[in-house]
XYZ file of C-alpha atoms in Angstrom:
440
model
C 99.769 121.943 125.815
C 97.644 119.054 127.249
C 94.236 119.622 127.857
C 93.252 118.856 131.341
C 91.781 115.714 130.779
C 95.162 113.750 129.612
C 96.964 113.156 133.083
C 99.922 111.266 131.599
C 102.509 111.723 128.974
C 101.158 110.009 125.549
C 101.234 107.014 125.315
C 101.332 106.399 129.207
C 103.040 103.400 131.079
C 100.296 101.438 130.515
C 100.165 102.332 126.760
C 103.614 101.888 126.143
C 103.376 98.095 127.858
C 100.507 96.958 125.657
C 102.401 98.015 122.613
C 105.542 96.369 123.428
C 103.491 93.646 123.538
C 101.648 94.042 120.315
C 104.748 94.544 118.447
C 106.185 90.990 118.926
C 102.771 89.369 117.731
C 100.362 91.652 115.591
C 100.889 92.718 111.725
C 102.731 95.513 110.617
C 100.356 96.315 108.387
C 97.162 98.148 110.078
C 97.513 101.871 109.001
C 97.639 103.391 112.842
C 98.491 106.925 112.483
C 99.642 107.053 116.826
C 99.843 105.462 119.481
C 96.169 105.250 121.330
C 95.018 102.479 123.321
C 91.322 102.096 124.102
C 90.418 100.731 127.617
C 86.422 101.800 127.949
C 84.064 104.328 125.642
C 80.428 106.034 126.336
C 79.468 108.144 123.701
C 80.990 110.491 122.130
C 83.935 109.818 124.219
C 86.860 107.501 125.096
C 89.551 106.841 128.282
C 92.926 104.748 127.621
C 94.466 102.703 129.185
C 95.971 104.810 131.632
C 93.085 107.217 132.417
C 93.159 110.043 129.958
C 89.907 111.330 128.611
C 89.741 112.031 124.921
C 86.522 113.183 122.663
C 86.061 110.608 119.694
C 85.849 112.575 116.400
C 86.619 109.117 114.503
C 84.041 106.713 115.896
C 85.782 103.667 115.005
C 86.419 104.727 111.089
C 82.666 106.101 111.114
C 81.270 102.448 112.749
C 80.517 103.342 115.968
C 77.409 105.765 114.943
C 74.822 105.327 118.023
C 77.952 106.454 120.267
C 80.867 103.924 122.270
C 78.417 101.280 124.203
C 74.766 102.471 123.504
C 72.628 101.385 126.165
C 69.864 100.188 124.138
C 72.311 98.547 121.745
C 73.678 97.139 123.940
C 70.764 95.281 125.829
C 69.476 94.539 122.151
C 72.800 92.096 121.766
C 72.802 90.792 125.091
C 69.146 89.792 124.926
C 70.534 88.070 121.298
C 73.199 86.709 122.947
C 71.041 85.056 125.657
C 69.130 83.263 122.574
C 72.081 81.735 120.300
C 74.875 83.148 118.820
C 75.183 81.676 115.576
C 72.914 79.293 112.985
C 74.470 80.646 110.050
C 72.709 81.578 106.791
C 71.798 78.405 105.884
C 68.770 78.447 107.941
C 66.166 81.323 108.631
C 65.651 83.535 112.441
C 63.404 86.286 113.227
C 65.807 89.498 113.562
C 67.467 88.464 110.003
C 64.291 88.766 108.286
C 63.392 91.662 110.505
C 66.525 93.585 108.904
C 65.658 92.830 105.616
C 62.069 94.061 106.424
C 63.366 97.296 107.296
C 65.362 98.067 105.347
C 62.725 98.012 102.158
C 61.205 99.917 104.744
C 63.532 102.773 104.616
C 62.800 102.069 101.009
C 66.467 102.999 99.240
C 65.359 101.753 95.849
C 61.647 103.073 95.585
C 60.552 100.042 95.040
C 60.999 96.316 96.391
C 64.376 94.753 98.270
C 66.109 92.508 98.645
C 69.615 91.934 101.355
C 72.032 89.361 101.309
C 73.633 89.790 104.847
C 78.084 89.561 105.127
C 79.843 90.900 107.670
C 82.179 93.802 106.368
C 81.654 96.876 103.852
C 84.887 94.930 101.056
C 82.326 91.651 101.867
C 79.241 93.561 100.931
C 81.018 95.280 97.741
C 82.561 91.485 96.411
C 78.817 90.783 96.884
C 77.898 93.912 94.950
C 80.388 93.361 91.839
C 79.299 89.444 91.960
C 75.699 90.349 91.525
C 75.852 92.943 88.718
C 78.053 90.442 86.699
C 76.092 87.486 87.135
C 72.668 89.624 86.302
C 74.541 91.593 83.160
C 76.153 89.126 81.551
C 78.625 91.527 81.364
C 82.034 91.659 82.612
C 83.775 95.275 82.614
C 83.265 97.637 85.776
C 84.091 101.408 86.019
C 85.165 102.721 89.190
C 86.952 106.497 89.700
C 90.026 108.208 91.540
C 90.038 108.027 94.916
C 87.468 105.350 95.934
C 88.268 103.391 98.917
C 85.755 100.156 98.764
C 87.573 97.512 100.720
C 90.790 95.743 100.488
C 89.692 92.230 99.095
C 91.034 91.295 95.606
C 87.357 92.334 93.788
C 87.129 95.590 95.712
C 90.593 96.602 95.871
C 90.127 96.547 92.321
C 88.152 99.709 92.530
C 90.367 100.729 95.230
C 92.268 104.099 94.339
C 92.775 106.430 97.219
C 96.348 105.662 98.565
C 98.862 103.136 96.116
C 100.042 101.752 98.984
C 96.929 99.912 99.003
C 97.106 98.108 95.830
C 101.311 98.026 95.917
C 102.204 94.309 95.707
C 99.290 93.047 94.713
C 98.948 93.362 91.632
C 97.152 91.945 89.395
C 93.507 92.340 90.888
C 90.722 91.483 89.522
C 91.200 92.282 85.654
C 88.143 94.604 83.997
C 88.059 97.717 85.906
C 88.283 101.467 84.932
C 88.746 104.399 86.643
C 87.455 107.773 85.865
C 88.016 111.042 88.037
C 85.705 111.832 90.764
C 84.354 115.486 90.418
C 86.463 117.977 92.869
C 85.046 121.172 92.285
C 88.281 122.603 94.809
C 90.707 120.654 92.977
C 89.249 120.230 88.963
C 90.889 118.420 86.776
C 88.477 119.166 83.389
C 88.287 122.455 81.616
C 85.028 124.121 82.831
C 82.749 125.398 86.001
C 80.830 122.419 85.777
C 83.298 119.287 86.734
C 80.193 116.827 87.103
C 79.173 117.598 83.318
C 82.869 117.302 82.318
C 83.323 113.625 83.781
C 79.984 112.671 82.733
C 80.733 114.017 79.414
C 84.470 111.944 79.409
C 83.044 109.055 80.144
C 80.530 108.627 77.281
C 82.311 110.265 74.411
C 86.044 109.429 75.399
C 85.646 106.540 77.232
C 82.988 104.640 75.472
C 83.822 106.123 71.807
C 87.202 104.828 72.264
C 88.076 101.812 75.196
C 85.645 100.550 77.263
C 82.307 99.695 74.863
C 79.483 100.589 77.239
C 77.552 97.286 76.368
C 79.974 95.584 78.227
C 79.867 97.598 81.410
C 77.899 95.519 83.985
C 78.108 98.444 86.344
C 79.494 101.711 87.493
C 80.534 101.677 91.348
C 80.445 105.112 93.377
C 80.545 106.651 96.468
C 78.062 109.151 96.928
C 80.468 111.429 98.726
C 83.652 110.760 98.536
C 85.537 108.755 101.649
C 88.766 108.334 102.305
C 89.368 110.093 98.764
C 88.920 113.526 100.654
C 85.355 113.225 101.929
C 84.493 114.789 98.201
C 80.755 116.277 97.983
C 80.007 115.570 94.084
C 78.676 118.688 92.224
C 74.653 118.790 92.112
C 73.359 117.099 89.179
C 76.339 114.472 88.740
C 74.628 111.703 90.560
C 71.494 112.708 88.282
C 73.635 112.714 85.392
C 74.872 109.076 86.006
C 72.060 107.449 86.609
C 71.047 108.712 83.550
C 74.013 107.359 81.865
C 73.416 103.961 83.373
C 69.416 104.089 81.929
C 71.093 105.001 78.317
C 73.181 101.707 78.391
C 71.921 99.245 80.584
C 74.600 99.468 82.891
C 73.475 98.870 87.301
C 74.453 102.082 89.326
C 75.961 100.578 92.469
C 76.170 102.756 95.653
C 79.182 102.379 98.027
C 77.167 103.904 100.874
C 79.765 101.785 103.230
C 80.785 105.225 105.070
C 78.167 107.699 103.978
C 74.822 105.545 104.964
C 72.951 105.389 108.154
C 72.152 108.960 108.760
C 75.819 109.662 108.559
C 74.965 112.845 106.474
C 72.172 113.738 108.012
C 69.825 111.347 106.161
C 69.486 107.806 106.501
C 71.105 107.455 102.861
C 73.809 110.311 101.353
C 71.703 109.799 97.746
C 68.953 111.181 99.308
C 70.588 114.838 99.321
C 70.236 114.469 95.356
C 67.281 111.921 95.300
C 69.254 109.312 93.238
C 68.314 105.902 93.384
C 70.818 103.290 92.753
C 70.215 99.446 91.827
C 72.159 98.253 94.238
C 73.628 99.675 97.609
C 76.143 98.740 100.106
C 75.988 99.137 103.519
C 77.929 98.270 106.660
C 80.407 100.308 109.647
C 77.751 102.761 111.067
C 74.988 99.548 110.307
C 75.907 97.747 113.925
C 76.900 100.678 116.172
C 80.464 98.658 116.480
C 79.408 94.752 115.685
C 80.634 93.518 112.217
C 78.158 93.796 110.068
C 77.518 94.571 106.213
C 74.839 94.275 103.255
C 74.263 94.118 99.708
C 70.736 95.430 98.994
C 69.184 95.489 95.338
C 65.971 95.968 94.076
C 64.141 92.822 94.024
C 64.067 92.160 90.418
C 68.098 92.054 90.244
C 68.605 90.258 93.218
C 65.851 87.452 92.167
C 67.689 86.546 89.381
C 70.635 84.892 91.929
C 69.970 80.975 92.157
C 70.098 79.185 95.215
C 73.974 78.819 96.156
C 75.099 81.937 94.046
C 76.368 83.319 96.458
C 76.464 83.241 100.976
C 78.562 82.965 103.832
C 78.743 81.422 107.059
C 78.631 84.285 109.783
C 76.135 86.473 107.329
C 72.794 86.867 109.745
C 74.299 86.795 112.984
C 72.017 86.957 115.341
C 73.933 89.121 117.666
C 74.762 91.630 114.198
C 71.364 91.808 113.349
C 70.103 92.964 117.037
C 72.571 96.181 117.018
C 71.290 97.107 113.168
C 67.853 96.439 114.467
C 68.439 99.144 116.826
C 70.666 100.840 115.372
C 68.467 102.001 112.525
C 65.742 102.690 115.718
C 68.140 105.815 117.120
C 69.340 106.687 113.622
C 65.489 107.074 111.900
C 64.475 108.317 115.368
C 66.466 110.689 116.924
C 70.247 110.486 115.310
C 70.215 111.775 111.432
C 68.467 114.556 112.874
C 70.790 115.706 114.861
C 73.869 114.721 112.128
C 71.317 117.309 110.423
C 71.869 120.096 112.558
C 75.232 119.042 114.868
C 76.517 118.560 111.746
C 75.398 122.183 109.675
C 76.712 123.571 113.142
C 80.095 122.268 112.988
C 80.429 123.368 109.640
C 79.920 126.190 109.909
C 82.204 126.623 113.188
C 85.179 125.265 110.773
C 84.620 127.743 108.662
C 84.784 130.373 110.336
C 87.764 128.832 112.003
C 89.225 129.156 108.358
C 89.869 132.481 108.829
C 91.900 132.322 111.257
C 93.986 129.595 109.570
C 94.863 129.794 105.835
C 96.331 126.599 105.850
C 92.500 125.527 105.836
C 92.291 124.847 102.161
C 88.492 124.039 101.604
C 85.402 123.243 104.430
C 83.534 121.030 102.667
C 81.085 117.950 103.462
C 77.099 116.451 104.618
C 75.908 115.936 107.988
C 78.101 114.522 110.303
C 80.723 113.841 107.282
C 83.241 117.195 107.059
C 86.762 117.241 106.155
C 89.170 120.705 106.030
C 91.641 119.901 103.427
C 94.713 121.551 105.248
C 97.213 123.664 102.557
C 100.327 125.491 101.839
C 98.902 128.861 102.335
C 101.464 130.527 100.082
C 101.252 127.838 97.571
C 97.923 126.793 97.656
C 99.523 122.709 97.447
C 98.190 119.482 99.659
C 100.103 119.754 102.855
C 100.807 116.146 104.413
C 103.079 116.418 106.663
C 100.797 119.416 108.302
C 97.782 117.218 108.039
C 99.795 114.181 110.208
C 101.225 116.910 112.743
C 97.741 118.036 113.274
C 96.501 114.229 113.837
C 99.507 113.832 116.340
C 98.761 117.420 117.717
C 95.251 116.133 118.380
C 96.030 113.467 119.987
C 97.729 114.520 122.975
C 95.585 116.920 123.752
C 93.031 114.659 123.683
C 90.649 114.494 120.050
C 90.898 111.645 118.358
C 91.063 112.154 114.017
C 91.835 110.504 111.298
C 92.982 111.997 107.578
C 91.523 111.468 104.187
C 92.770 112.005 100.717
C 96.374 113.680 100.190
C 96.000 115.733 103.177
C 92.221 116.429 104.267
C 91.314 116.262 108.335
C 87.982 114.187 108.595
C 85.624 114.434 112.004
C 83.292 112.151 111.692
C 82.304 111.845 115.582
C 79.155 109.299 116.644
C 75.627 110.801 115.518
C 74.968 111.137 118.967
C 77.332 114.214 119.186
C 76.238 117.261 120.825
C 77.241 120.790 119.870
C 78.725 121.431 123.357
C 81.358 118.597 122.616
C 82.043 120.568 119.011
C 82.734 123.200 120.523
C 85.173 121.224 122.812
C 86.523 119.657 119.987
C 87.275 122.825 117.999
C 88.869 124.509 120.799
C 91.387 121.632 120.934
C 91.613 121.513 116.900
C 92.124 125.322 117.215
C 95.511 124.117 119.792
C 96.144 121.376 117.353
C 96.691 123.351 114.528
C 98.906 126.671 115.956
C 101.516 123.637 117.293
C 101.450 121.811 114.305
C 102.431 125.049 112.346
C 104.920 125.908 115.265
C 105.984 122.505 114.513
C 106.609 123.170 110.922
């Protein structure tokens, strides 16, 4: 049963017409789950071209951090557009420099940093990898199974959340070895502490038999794994990884493209464990919808890059920098705290929902980066078909959701979402779960 805000069958007639036009001219590679055609958005609400209203708990894949069309962000973009639209990173302008200063003020490394501005998460990862090789002179890297770091050829060599993303593109960048990401719900190693087990595997097996530590430039990891299932690492793991890197002269790169900029209730997810990387990648929520990415590194590392070692044409675009500056102000002053508060409320309500639905195997996350892993209640096995049905039924009831991992529904609403909107989403989710189970 659709929610009252859904006025037409989905997709509606205008949406169907646009979908027909699009099929003839757009790449079929886009991983679209259901036929939502947006017309406008405000805050945590979006409307399709047929006038149907939805709660957006996907936020453009965690991009619309301050909500759709936040007036302060829109005003900053308009002001920048009145000045100039582009000059390239061959030159300087106030907003680009100010953005790098703002990142320094946030002190993600606890010491001075330098920043390279680009357009996306995958570009920021590419820049981080190039920097690590450049300054260490080492050829190898370690990544994690389940990780997602982008789709360009360097970042794709680390991406291991779905084989579909690599199928047909081998060989990617050589020199990357994957190890398991610690998963306490579905452990791969013996023992209660999966974080310690992974660290022991790297130190005492991988380094001893296959990948010499002295050849590893960097370890690249998401502090909270995103596409792989919204996995929160066990306490002590990131601290242990930091210590391992320090012992062997390996750089530690945190990919905070999805988990950063207030998403987890702190500006950076790594702050939950007090661990500081050598290099950090940022994008997604940084621009509230405008395309921007950052490679942030300790000054002592990035200052070793020579003129021309790396750059890009659109990096530092004035509109994107303006959006990022407005976003950082909003997140630092309001929305990180709201993500912590509303996210804690949301987690508690989802755990209550779990009692009524045995198909919810696990509820996990921090702030407004939350996942519920769906299972076959009898066997405990992952339930990908059920997960897809839940997404579809939620859409038909007016709730926009995405999945991750094998069968996890993720909840990543804008950081300004209210408790009342969470309550509305939970009611829609309850209906979607009931309908999806009945459909199966």
